[in-house]
mmCIF file of C-alpha atoms and ligand atoms in Angstrom:
data_model
loop_
_atom_site.group_PDB
_atom_site.id
_atom_site.type_symbol
_atom_site.label_atom_id
_atom_site.label_comp_id
_atom_site.label_asym_id
_atom_site.label_seq_id
_atom_site.Cartn_x
_atom_site.Cartn_y
_atom_site.Cartn_z
ATOM 1 C CA MET A 1 -68.718 194.811 27.464
ATOM 2 C CA ARG A 2 -67.433 194.015 24.087
ATOM 3 C CA LEU A 3 -65.020 196.282 22.422
ATOM 4 C CA VAL A 4 -65.513 197.529 18.904
ATOM 5 C CA SER A 5 -62.821 199.258 16.889
ATOM 6 C CA ILE A 6 -63.605 202.070 14.453
ATOM 7 C CA ILE A 7 -60.948 202.849 11.948
ATOM 8 C CA SER A 8 -60.588 205.749 9.683
ATOM 9 C CA PRO A 9 -57.857 206.629 7.202
ATOM 10 C CA VAL A 10 -57.228 210.341 7.058
ATOM 11 C CA HIS A 11 -55.533 212.286 4.373
ATOM 12 C CA ASN A 12 -55.923 216.151 4.502
ATOM 13 C CA GLU A 13 -59.439 216.036 6.159
ATOM 14 C CA ASP A 14 -58.999 218.604 8.958
ATOM 15 C CA ASP A 15 -62.499 220.010 8.314
ATOM 16 C CA CYS A 16 -64.261 216.762 8.646
ATOM 17 C CA ILE A 17 -62.499 215.132 11.634
ATOM 18 C CA ASP A 18 -64.373 216.994 14.464
ATOM 19 C CA GLU A 19 -67.705 216.465 12.788
ATOM 20 C CA LEU A 20 -66.920 212.792 12.103
ATOM 21 C CA PHE A 21 -65.930 212.195 15.765
ATOM 22 C CA SER A 22 -69.101 213.860 17.134
ATOM 23 C CA LYS A 23 -71.240 211.691 14.940
ATOM 24 C CA LEU A 24 -69.389 208.599 15.925
ATOM 25 C CA GLN A 25 -69.695 209.593 19.522
ATOM 26 C CA ALA A 26 -73.483 210.053 19.149
ATOM 27 C CA VAL A 27 -73.648 206.589 17.751
ATOM 28 C CA ALA A 28 -71.511 205.141 20.453
ATOM 29 C CA ALA A 29 -73.623 206.703 23.208
ATOM 30 C CA LYS A 30 -76.666 204.663 21.975
ATOM 31 C CA GLU A 31 -74.959 201.351 21.926
ATOM 32 C CA ASN A 32 -75.046 200.270 25.482
ATOM 33 C CA ASN A 33 -73.682 196.826 24.964
ATOM 34 C CA TYR A 34 -70.415 197.895 23.337
ATOM 35 C CA GLU A 35 -67.391 199.897 24.207
ATOM 36 C CA PHE A 36 -65.683 201.751 21.335
ATOM 37 C CA GLU A 37 -62.166 202.669 20.369
ATOM 38 C CA PHE A 38 -61.537 205.099 17.578
ATOM 39 C CA ILE A 39 -58.452 204.672 15.521
ATOM 40 C CA PHE A 40 -57.560 207.468 13.134
ATOM 41 C CA VAL A 41 -54.671 206.895 10.863
ATOM 42 C CA ASP A 42 -53.042 210.047 9.474
ATOM 43 C CA ASP A 43 -51.861 209.180 5.968
ATOM 44 C CA GLY A 44 -49.274 211.964 5.459
ATOM 45 C CA SER A 45 -51.621 214.870 5.838
ATOM 46 C CA THR A 46 -50.120 218.291 5.202
ATOM 47 C CA ASP A 47 -52.967 220.228 6.761
ATOM 48 C CA GLY A 48 -53.873 220.264 10.455
ATOM 49 C CA SER A 49 -55.370 216.803 10.448
ATOM 50 C CA PHE A 50 -52.993 215.148 12.833
ATOM 51 C CA GLU A 51 -53.146 218.042 15.336
ATOM 52 C CA LYS A 52 -56.921 217.558 15.351
ATOM 53 C CA MET A 53 -56.501 213.896 16.011
ATOM 54 C CA VAL A 54 -54.019 214.577 18.757
ATOM 55 C CA ASN A 55 -56.451 217.086 20.449
ATOM 56 C CA LEU A 56 -59.229 214.502 20.337
ATOM 57 C CA ALA A 57 -56.894 211.867 21.809
ATOM 58 C CA ALA A 58 -55.978 214.158 24.682
ATOM 59 C CA LYS A 59 -59.648 214.630 25.505
ATOM 60 C CA HIS A 60 -60.860 211.054 25.055
ATOM 61 C CA GLU A 61 -58.768 208.136 25.951
ATOM 62 C CA ASN A 62 -60.557 205.817 23.540
ATOM 63 C CA VAL A 63 -59.269 207.855 20.572
ATOM 64 C CA LYS A 64 -56.101 206.486 19.133
ATOM 65 C CA ALA A 65 -54.063 208.326 16.537
ATOM 66 C CA VAL A 66 -51.617 206.740 14.292
ATOM 67 C CA GLU A 67 -49.414 208.818 12.103
ATOM 68 C CA LEU A 68 -47.678 207.499 9.046
ATOM 69 C CA THR A 69 -44.436 209.128 7.970
ATOM 70 C CA ARG A 70 -45.737 209.986 4.624
ATOM 71 C CA SER A 71 -48.785 209.094 2.408
ATOM 72 C CA PHE A 72 -48.761 205.448 1.775
ATOM 73 C CA GLY A 73 -52.162 205.591 0.287
ATOM 74 C CA LYS A 74 -55.605 204.656 1.835
ATOM 75 C CA GLU A 75 -55.161 200.896 1.460
ATOM 76 C CA LEU A 76 -51.982 200.797 3.533
ATOM 77 C CA ALA A 77 -53.361 203.458 6.032
ATOM 78 C CA LEU A 78 -56.316 201.106 6.580
ATOM 79 C CA THR A 79 -53.975 198.257 7.107
ATOM 80 C CA ALA A 80 -52.032 200.246 9.652
ATOM 81 C CA GLY A 81 -55.227 200.891 11.587
ATOM 82 C CA LEU A 82 -56.403 197.357 11.517
ATOM 83 C CA SER A 83 -53.155 196.122 12.853
ATOM 84 C CA GLU A 84 -53.703 198.385 15.979
ATOM 85 C CA ALA A 85 -57.353 197.310 16.424
ATOM 86 C CA LYS A 86 -58.112 195.436 19.689
ATOM 87 C CA GLY A 87 -61.849 195.009 19.257
ATOM 88 C CA GLU A 88 -63.894 191.996 18.699
ATOM 89 C CA ALA A 89 -65.108 193.621 15.530
ATOM 90 C CA CYS A 90 -63.558 196.381 13.411
ATOM 91 C CA ILE A 91 -65.509 198.941 11.341
ATOM 92 C CA MET A 92 -63.635 200.808 8.671
ATOM 93 C CA LEU A 93 -65.111 204.094 7.353
ATOM 94 C CA ASP A 94 -63.873 206.954 5.278
ATOM 95 C CA ALA A 95 -63.131 210.218 7.239
ATOM 96 C CA ASP A 96 -64.870 212.449 4.614
ATOM 97 C CA LEU A 97 -68.337 211.535 5.928
ATOM 98 C CA GLN A 98 -69.175 209.822 2.706
ATOM 99 C CA HIS A 99 -69.780 206.626 4.799
ATOM 100 C CA PRO A 100 -72.522 207.773 7.151
ATOM 101 C CA PRO A 101 -71.639 206.866 10.778
ATOM 102 C CA GLU A 102 -75.455 206.575 11.515
ATOM 103 C CA LEU A 103 -75.326 203.226 9.730
ATOM 104 C CA ILE A 104 -72.970 201.707 12.247
ATOM 105 C CA PRO A 105 -75.746 200.134 14.325
ATOM 106 C CA LYS A 106 -76.970 198.296 11.207
ATOM 107 C CA PHE A 107 -73.482 196.803 10.743
ATOM 108 C CA LEU A 108 -73.423 195.702 14.455
ATOM 109 C CA ARG A 109 -76.853 194.063 14.167
ATOM 110 C CA GLU A 110 -75.781 191.986 11.148
ATOM 111 C CA TRP A 111 -72.604 191.001 13.036
ATOM 112 C CA GLU A 112 -74.789 189.874 16.032
ATOM 113 C CA ASN A 113 -76.784 187.928 13.451
ATOM 114 C CA GLY A 114 -73.697 185.816 12.832
ATOM 115 C CA PHE A 115 -72.088 187.388 9.779
ATOM 116 C CA GLU A 116 -68.336 187.650 9.866
ATOM 117 C CA VAL A 117 -67.960 190.380 7.315
ATOM 118 C CA VAL A 118 -70.638 193.255 6.732
ATOM 119 C CA VAL A 119 -70.106 195.148 3.572
ATOM 120 C CA GLY A 120 -71.372 198.598 2.884
ATOM 121 C CA VAL A 121 -72.588 198.818 -0.798
ATOM 122 C CA ARG A 122 -73.166 202.035 -2.587
ATOM 123 C CA ASN A 123 -76.476 202.530 -4.198
ATOM 124 C CA ARG A 124 -75.747 202.786 -7.892
ATOM 125 C CA GLY A 125 -73.351 205.540 -8.818
ATOM 126 C CA VAL A 126 -74.703 208.288 -6.502
ATOM 127 C CA GLY A 127 -72.273 210.961 -5.644
ATOM 128 C CA GLU A 128 -69.649 210.437 -8.312
ATOM 129 C CA SER A 129 -68.713 211.976 -11.554
ATOM 130 C CA PHE A 130 -70.001 210.444 -14.787
ATOM 131 C CA PHE A 131 -66.493 209.823 -15.878
ATOM 132 C CA ARG A 132 -65.443 207.929 -12.748
ATOM 133 C CA ARG A 133 -68.581 205.902 -12.882
ATOM 134 C CA CYS A 134 -67.778 204.826 -16.381
ATOM 135 C CA ALA A 135 -64.225 204.001 -15.488
ATOM 136 C CA SER A 136 -65.169 201.960 -12.562
ATOM 137 C CA ALA A 137 -67.883 200.109 -14.457
ATOM 138 C CA ILE A 138 -65.326 199.084 -17.137
ATOM 139 C CA PHE A 139 -62.886 198.065 -14.385
ATOM 140 C CA TYR A 140 -65.481 195.866 -12.553
ATOM 141 C CA LYS A 141 -66.561 194.393 -15.837
ATOM 142 C CA ILE A 142 -63.052 193.364 -16.721
ATOM 143 C CA MET A 143 -62.332 192.028 -13.159
ATOM 144 C CA SER A 144 -65.427 189.851 -13.244
ATOM 145 C CA GLU A 145 -64.501 188.361 -16.585
ATOM 146 C CA ILE A 146 -60.794 187.650 -15.833
ATOM 147 C CA GLY A 147 -60.246 187.948 -12.075
ATOM 148 C CA GLU A 148 -59.653 184.909 -9.827
ATOM 149 C CA THR A 149 -61.775 186.460 -7.106
ATOM 150 C CA PRO A 150 -64.788 188.448 -8.247
ATOM 151 C CA ILE A 151 -64.913 191.920 -6.786
ATOM 152 C CA MET A 152 -68.368 193.295 -6.287
ATOM 153 C CA PRO A 153 -69.073 196.544 -8.013
ATOM 154 C CA PHE A 154 -70.181 199.405 -5.663
ATOM 155 C CA ALA A 155 -68.939 197.600 -2.561
ATOM 156 C CA THR A 156 -66.976 200.026 -0.522
ATOM 157 C CA ASP A 157 -64.444 199.905 2.213
ATOM 158 C CA PHE A 158 -67.192 200.820 4.657
ATOM 159 C CA ARG A 159 -67.181 197.381 6.306
ATOM 160 C CA LEU A 160 -67.285 195.488 9.545
ATOM 161 C CA ILE A 161 -64.993 192.502 9.969
ATOM 162 C CA ASN A 162 -64.908 190.310 13.050
ATOM 163 C CA LYS A 163 -61.858 189.346 14.972
ATOM 164 C CA VAL A 164 -61.280 186.094 13.143
ATOM 165 C CA ALA A 165 -61.415 187.760 9.791
ATOM 166 C CA LEU A 166 -59.073 190.512 11.032
ATOM 167 C CA ASP A 167 -56.483 187.943 12.230
ATOM 168 C CA ALA A 168 -56.675 186.274 8.740
ATOM 169 C CA PHE A 169 -56.388 189.689 7.070
ATOM 170 C CA LYS A 170 -53.272 190.501 9.106
ATOM 171 C CA LYS A 171 -51.400 187.606 7.365
ATOM 172 C CA PHE A 172 -51.457 189.242 3.967
ATOM 173 C CA THR A 173 -48.008 190.497 3.165
ATOM 174 C CA GLU A 174 -48.486 192.082 -0.177
ATOM 175 C CA HIS A 175 -47.551 195.748 -0.676
ATOM 176 C CA GLN A 176 -49.826 196.505 -3.534
ATOM 177 C CA ARG A 177 -53.274 195.710 -2.106
ATOM 178 C CA MET A 178 -56.827 196.549 -2.443
ATOM 179 C CA THR A 179 -58.369 196.038 0.989
ATOM 180 C CA ARG A 180 -61.814 195.093 -0.052
ATOM 181 C CA GLY A 181 -60.523 192.684 -2.678
ATOM 182 C CA LEU A 182 -58.506 190.879 -0.092
ATOM 183 C CA ILE A 183 -61.264 190.741 2.423
ATOM 184 C CA ASP A 184 -63.502 189.264 -0.284
ATOM 185 C CA TRP A 185 -60.731 186.754 -1.108
ATOM 186 C CA LEU A 186 -60.700 185.501 2.520
ATOM 187 C CA GLY A 187 -64.109 184.069 1.969
ATOM 188 C CA PHE A 188 -65.810 184.751 5.243
ATOM 189 C CA LYS A 189 -69.596 184.726 5.518
ATOM 190 C CA SER A 190 -70.798 188.191 4.597
ATOM 191 C CA THR A 191 -73.825 190.269 4.024
ATOM 192 C CA ASN A 192 -74.492 193.677 2.424
ATOM 193 C CA ILE A 193 -75.771 196.864 3.696
ATOM 194 C CA TYR A 194 -76.924 199.387 1.019
ATOM 195 C CA PHE A 195 -76.438 203.111 1.402
ATOM 196 C CA ASP A 196 -76.445 206.364 -0.530
ATOM 197 C CA VAL A 197 -73.212 208.187 -0.699
ATOM 198 C CA GLU A 198 -73.379 211.721 0.381
ATOM 199 C CA GLU A 199 -71.700 214.477 -1.573
ATOM 200 C CA ARG A 200 -68.143 215.057 -0.326
ATOM 201 C CA LYS A 201 -68.277 217.655 2.548
ATOM 202 C CA ASN A 202 -65.031 219.389 1.614
ATOM 203 C CA GLY A 203 -63.264 219.819 -1.608
ATOM 204 C CA LYS A 204 -62.398 217.229 -4.147
ATOM 205 C CA THR A 205 -61.662 213.529 -3.674
ATOM 206 C CA ARG A 206 -58.301 212.691 -2.241
ATOM 207 C CA HIS A 207 -57.917 210.022 -4.879
ATOM 208 C CA SER A 208 -56.395 211.544 -7.953
ATOM 209 C CA PHE A 209 -57.266 209.753 -11.236
ATOM 210 C CA SER A 210 -53.642 208.500 -11.371
ATOM 211 C CA LYS A 211 -53.828 207.042 -7.906
ATOM 212 C CA LEU A 212 -57.000 205.191 -8.912
ATOM 213 C CA MET A 213 -55.446 203.959 -12.142
ATOM 214 C CA ARG A 214 -52.443 202.542 -10.255
ATOM 215 C CA LEU A 215 -54.839 200.836 -7.891
ATOM 216 C CA ALA A 216 -56.823 199.315 -10.698
ATOM 217 C CA ALA A 217 -53.753 198.073 -12.452
ATOM 218 C CA SER A 218 -52.236 196.571 -9.490
ATOM 219 C CA THR A 219 -55.524 194.927 -8.533
ATOM 220 C CA LEU A 220 -55.946 193.499 -11.926
ATOM 221 C CA VAL A 221 -52.368 192.101 -11.888
ATOM 222 C CA SER A 222 -52.632 190.627 -8.383
ATOM 223 C CA HIS A 223 -56.028 189.127 -8.847
ATOM 224 C CA SER A 224 -55.708 187.769 -12.409
ATOM 225 C CA PHE A 225 -53.038 186.028 -14.446
ATOM 226 C CA PHE A 226 -54.956 186.610 -17.721
ATOM 227 C CA PRO A 227 -52.812 189.607 -18.878
ATOM 228 C CA LEU A 228 -49.682 187.447 -18.458
ATOM 229 C CA LYS A 229 -51.161 184.642 -20.467
ATOM 230 C CA LEU A 230 -52.324 186.990 -23.314
ATOM 231 C CA ALA A 231 -49.030 186.859 -25.208
ATOM 232 C CA GLY A 232 -49.231 183.089 -25.163
ATOM 233 C CA TYR A 233 -52.812 183.000 -26.404
ATOM 234 C CA PHE A 234 -51.800 185.352 -29.246
ATOM 235 C CA GLY A 235 -48.907 183.250 -30.048
ATOM 236 C CA VAL A 236 -50.934 180.068 -30.393
ATOM 237 C CA LEU A 237 -53.477 181.865 -32.587
ATOM 238 C CA ILE A 238 -50.894 183.450 -34.874
ATOM 239 C CA THR A 239 -48.836 180.224 -35.197
ATOM 240 C CA LEU A 240 -51.921 178.186 -36.026
ATOM 241 C CA CYS A 241 -53.133 180.712 -38.678
ATOM 242 C CA SER A 242 -49.823 181.260 -40.351
ATOM 243 C CA GLY A 243 -48.955 177.569 -40.200
ATOM 244 C CA ALA A 244 -52.169 176.623 -41.968
ATOM 245 C CA LEU A 245 -51.562 179.499 -44.575
ATOM 246 C CA GLY A 246 -47.975 178.266 -45.090
ATOM 247 C CA ILE A 247 -49.147 174.717 -45.725
ATOM 248 C CA PHE A 248 -51.944 175.893 -48.051
ATOM 249 C CA ILE A 249 -49.370 177.993 -50.030
ATOM 250 C CA MET A 250 -46.845 175.115 -50.233
ATOM 251 C CA ILE A 251 -49.383 172.526 -51.329
ATOM 252 C CA GLY A 252 -50.951 175.006 -53.823
ATOM 253 C CA ARG A 253 -47.740 175.892 -55.299
ATOM 254 C CA PHE A 254 -45.678 172.589 -55.342
ATOM 255 C CA VAL A 255 -48.250 169.794 -55.189
ATOM 256 C CA ILE A 256 -51.167 170.883 -57.090
ATOM 257 C CA HIS A 257 -49.372 173.658 -59.138
ATOM 258 C CA ASP A 258 -51.426 176.675 -58.400
ATOM 259 C CA PRO A 259 -54.805 175.730 -59.976
ATOM 260 C CA TRP A 260 -56.293 179.162 -58.819
ATOM 261 C CA SER A 261 -53.402 181.137 -60.243
ATOM 262 C CA LEU A 262 -52.615 182.866 -56.883
ATOM 263 C CA SER A 263 -48.839 182.966 -57.764
ATOM 264 C CA VAL A 264 -47.892 183.882 -54.226
ATOM 265 C CA SER A 265 -44.676 185.907 -54.356
ATOM 266 C CA GLY A 266 -41.467 185.037 -52.584
ATOM 267 C CA MET A 267 -42.109 188.040 -50.399
ATOM 268 C CA GLY A 268 -45.536 186.606 -49.479
ATOM 269 C CA MET A 269 -44.015 183.383 -48.437
ATOM 270 C CA LEU A 270 -41.309 185.040 -46.417
ATOM 271 C CA ALA A 271 -43.976 187.161 -44.660
ATOM 272 C CA THR A 272 -45.935 183.964 -43.712
ATOM 273 C CA LEU A 273 -42.780 182.383 -42.451
ATOM 274 C CA THR A 274 -41.947 185.435 -40.383
ATOM 275 C CA ILE A 275 -45.377 185.679 -38.901
ATOM 276 C CA PHE A 276 -45.191 182.022 -38.101
ATOM 277 C CA LEU A 277 -41.946 182.594 -36.205
ATOM 278 C CA VAL A 278 -43.363 185.548 -34.309
ATOM 279 C CA GLY A 279 -46.208 183.344 -33.179
ATOM 280 C CA ILE A 280 -43.653 180.802 -31.814
ATOM 281 C CA ILE A 281 -41.770 183.532 -29.978
ATOM 282 C CA LEU A 282 -44.997 184.799 -28.463
ATOM 283 C CA MET A 283 -45.714 181.245 -27.323
ATOM 284 C CA GLY A 284 -42.333 181.131 -25.755
ATOM 285 C CA LEU A 285 -43.130 184.446 -24.001
ATOM 286 C CA GLY A 286 -46.385 183.023 -22.836
ATOM 287 C CA LEU A 287 -44.535 180.081 -21.379
ATOM 288 C CA VAL A 288 -42.197 182.380 -19.558
ATOM 289 C CA ALA A 289 -45.165 184.184 -18.323
ATOM 290 C CA LEU A 290 -46.599 181.108 -16.825
ATOM 291 C CA TYR A 291 -43.433 180.730 -14.730
ATOM 292 C CA ILE A 292 -43.394 184.340 -13.839
ATOM 293 C CA GLY A 293 -47.032 183.995 -12.693
ATOM 294 C CA GLN A 294 -45.960 181.117 -10.472
ATOM 295 C CA ILE A 295 -43.076 183.211 -9.010
ATOM 296 C CA HIS A 296 -45.499 186.205 -8.464
ATOM 297 C CA ALA A 297 -47.899 183.906 -6.570
ATOM 298 C CA GLU A 298 -45.120 182.750 -4.399
ATOM 299 C CA VAL A 299 -43.475 186.108 -3.805
ATOM 300 C CA ILE A 300 -46.736 187.869 -2.744
ATOM 301 C CA ASN A 301 -46.855 185.090 -0.199
ATOM 302 C CA ARG A 302 -50.483 185.061 0.490
ATOM 303 C CA PRO A 303 -51.687 182.783 3.306
ATOM 304 C CA LEU A 304 -52.211 179.393 1.931
ATOM 305 C CA TYR A 305 -55.564 178.839 3.813
ATOM 306 C CA VAL A 306 -57.665 180.781 6.238
ATOM 307 C CA THR A 307 -58.779 179.477 9.549
ATOM 308 C CA ARG A 308 -62.119 180.297 10.941
ATOM 309 C CA ARG A 309 -61.883 178.820 14.371
ATOM 310 C CA LYS A 310 -59.428 176.896 16.561
ATOM 311 C CA ILE A 311 -60.649 174.702 19.359
ATOM 312 C CA ASN A 312 -58.522 173.659 22.427
ATOM 313 C CA LEU A 313 -55.372 175.211 21.186
HETATM 314 N N1 LIG B 401 -57.273 208.713 1.956
HETATM 315 C C1 LIG B 401 -56.065 208.302 2.479
HETATM 316 N N2 LIG B 401 -54.925 208.402 1.608
HETATM 317 C C2 LIG B 401 -55.036 208.784 0.283
HETATM 318 C C3 LIG B 401 -56.251 209.165 -0.221
HETATM 319 C C4 LIG B 401 -57.268 209.090 0.576
HETATM 320 O O1 LIG B 401 -55.887 207.947 3.617
HETATM 321 O O2 LIG B 401 -53.971 208.793 -0.301
HETATM 322 C C5 LIG B 401 -58.459 208.704 2.821
HETATM 323 C C6 LIG B 401 -59.303 209.930 2.836
HETATM 324 O O3 LIG B 401 -58.772 210.876 3.786
HETATM 325 C C7 LIG B 401 -60.705 209.462 3.131
HETATM 326 C C8 LIG B 401 -60.665 208.079 2.421
HETATM 327 O O4 LIG B 401 -59.256 207.683 2.214
HETATM 328 O O5 LIG B 401 -60.902 209.205 4.402
HETATM 329 C C9 LIG B 401 -61.345 208.037 1.068
HETATM 330 O O6 LIG B 401 -60.752 209.027 0.262
HETATM 331 P P1 LIG B 401 -61.574 209.828 -0.869
HETATM 332 O O7 LIG B 401 -62.686 210.346 -0.346
HETATM 333 O O8 LIG B 401 -60.538 210.742 -1.466
HETATM 334 O O9 LIG B 401 -61.940 208.662 -1.900
HETATM 335 P P2 LIG B 401 -63.206 208.517 -2.688
HETATM 336 O O10 LIG B 401 -64.350 208.747 -1.716
HETATM 337 O O11 LIG B 401 -63.252 209.610 -3.784
HETATM 338 O O12 LIG B 401 -63.116 207.196 -3.225
HETATM 339 MG MG1 LIG B 402 -64.681 210.011 -0.398
#
């Protein structure tokens, strides 16, 4: 029997865990060709989440519980779970039941069809506030314009990845990470499964707006060098414009002796010169930014390439 790992990050979800597990069990019972292990990662919960996980683990030996020392955020909690997974495929899903466990068989079928990654994609903006929908639309728009790897809007962390993709994923060393962005970066053959997000069962989202903003900013920075280059682009633009203006003023005044009676003041000339110099400084900054970009790329130490298969090794 092939083993499939199911991974859930948990942050203060004590009223969802039991229901989640019973739904998962119901799904597992129908899948006769697979064995399952369930890995719950407690991301610094302050309610009884971890006790619930321990209780389940005591009753079922295929339930594994990982407790993090504090809340590291969902992305790192997922990573912790993935690093414990022993299965030939891993399925990640949120513990708050917004990712319906009933869809797991669909993910498995696509995996059997030969896909290495199966991505759950939300049907347009269901189950989210208007404000958050707008914010995420803007974010994905910006990312698709300037990001190095496009990140698909509405794609979620509800995903299956096979063992090979998991091994590749484990090589990422960056601390600021967006799991789904990294999985997309790996480039494995993937397909989508569309689903409606249910309303959250209990309370509010565990992702405060500030947590999401931080994630958006770090994703932008780690998947795009455009913000770094911005100063440089501005510099080139300002230098060119003010340089042209300066030359125009000089020629107008000293060569053709101001036929349009512009009589540009000394102050005006000084301003043009200053702006010209600001442009040069910005270009210098842009140049420094290019080096920083290189350093950044080296420091996050991404794997240089990703292997799909090894034969006779
Ligand atoms: N989560 C986590 N750490 C956090 C925030 C959330 O492990 O700091 C978990 C949470 O318990 C849930 C999943 O990540 O299982 C998704 O969180 P949430 O539902 O708050 O996110 P949203 O659905 O609003 O994107
Ligand atoms: Mg949720």
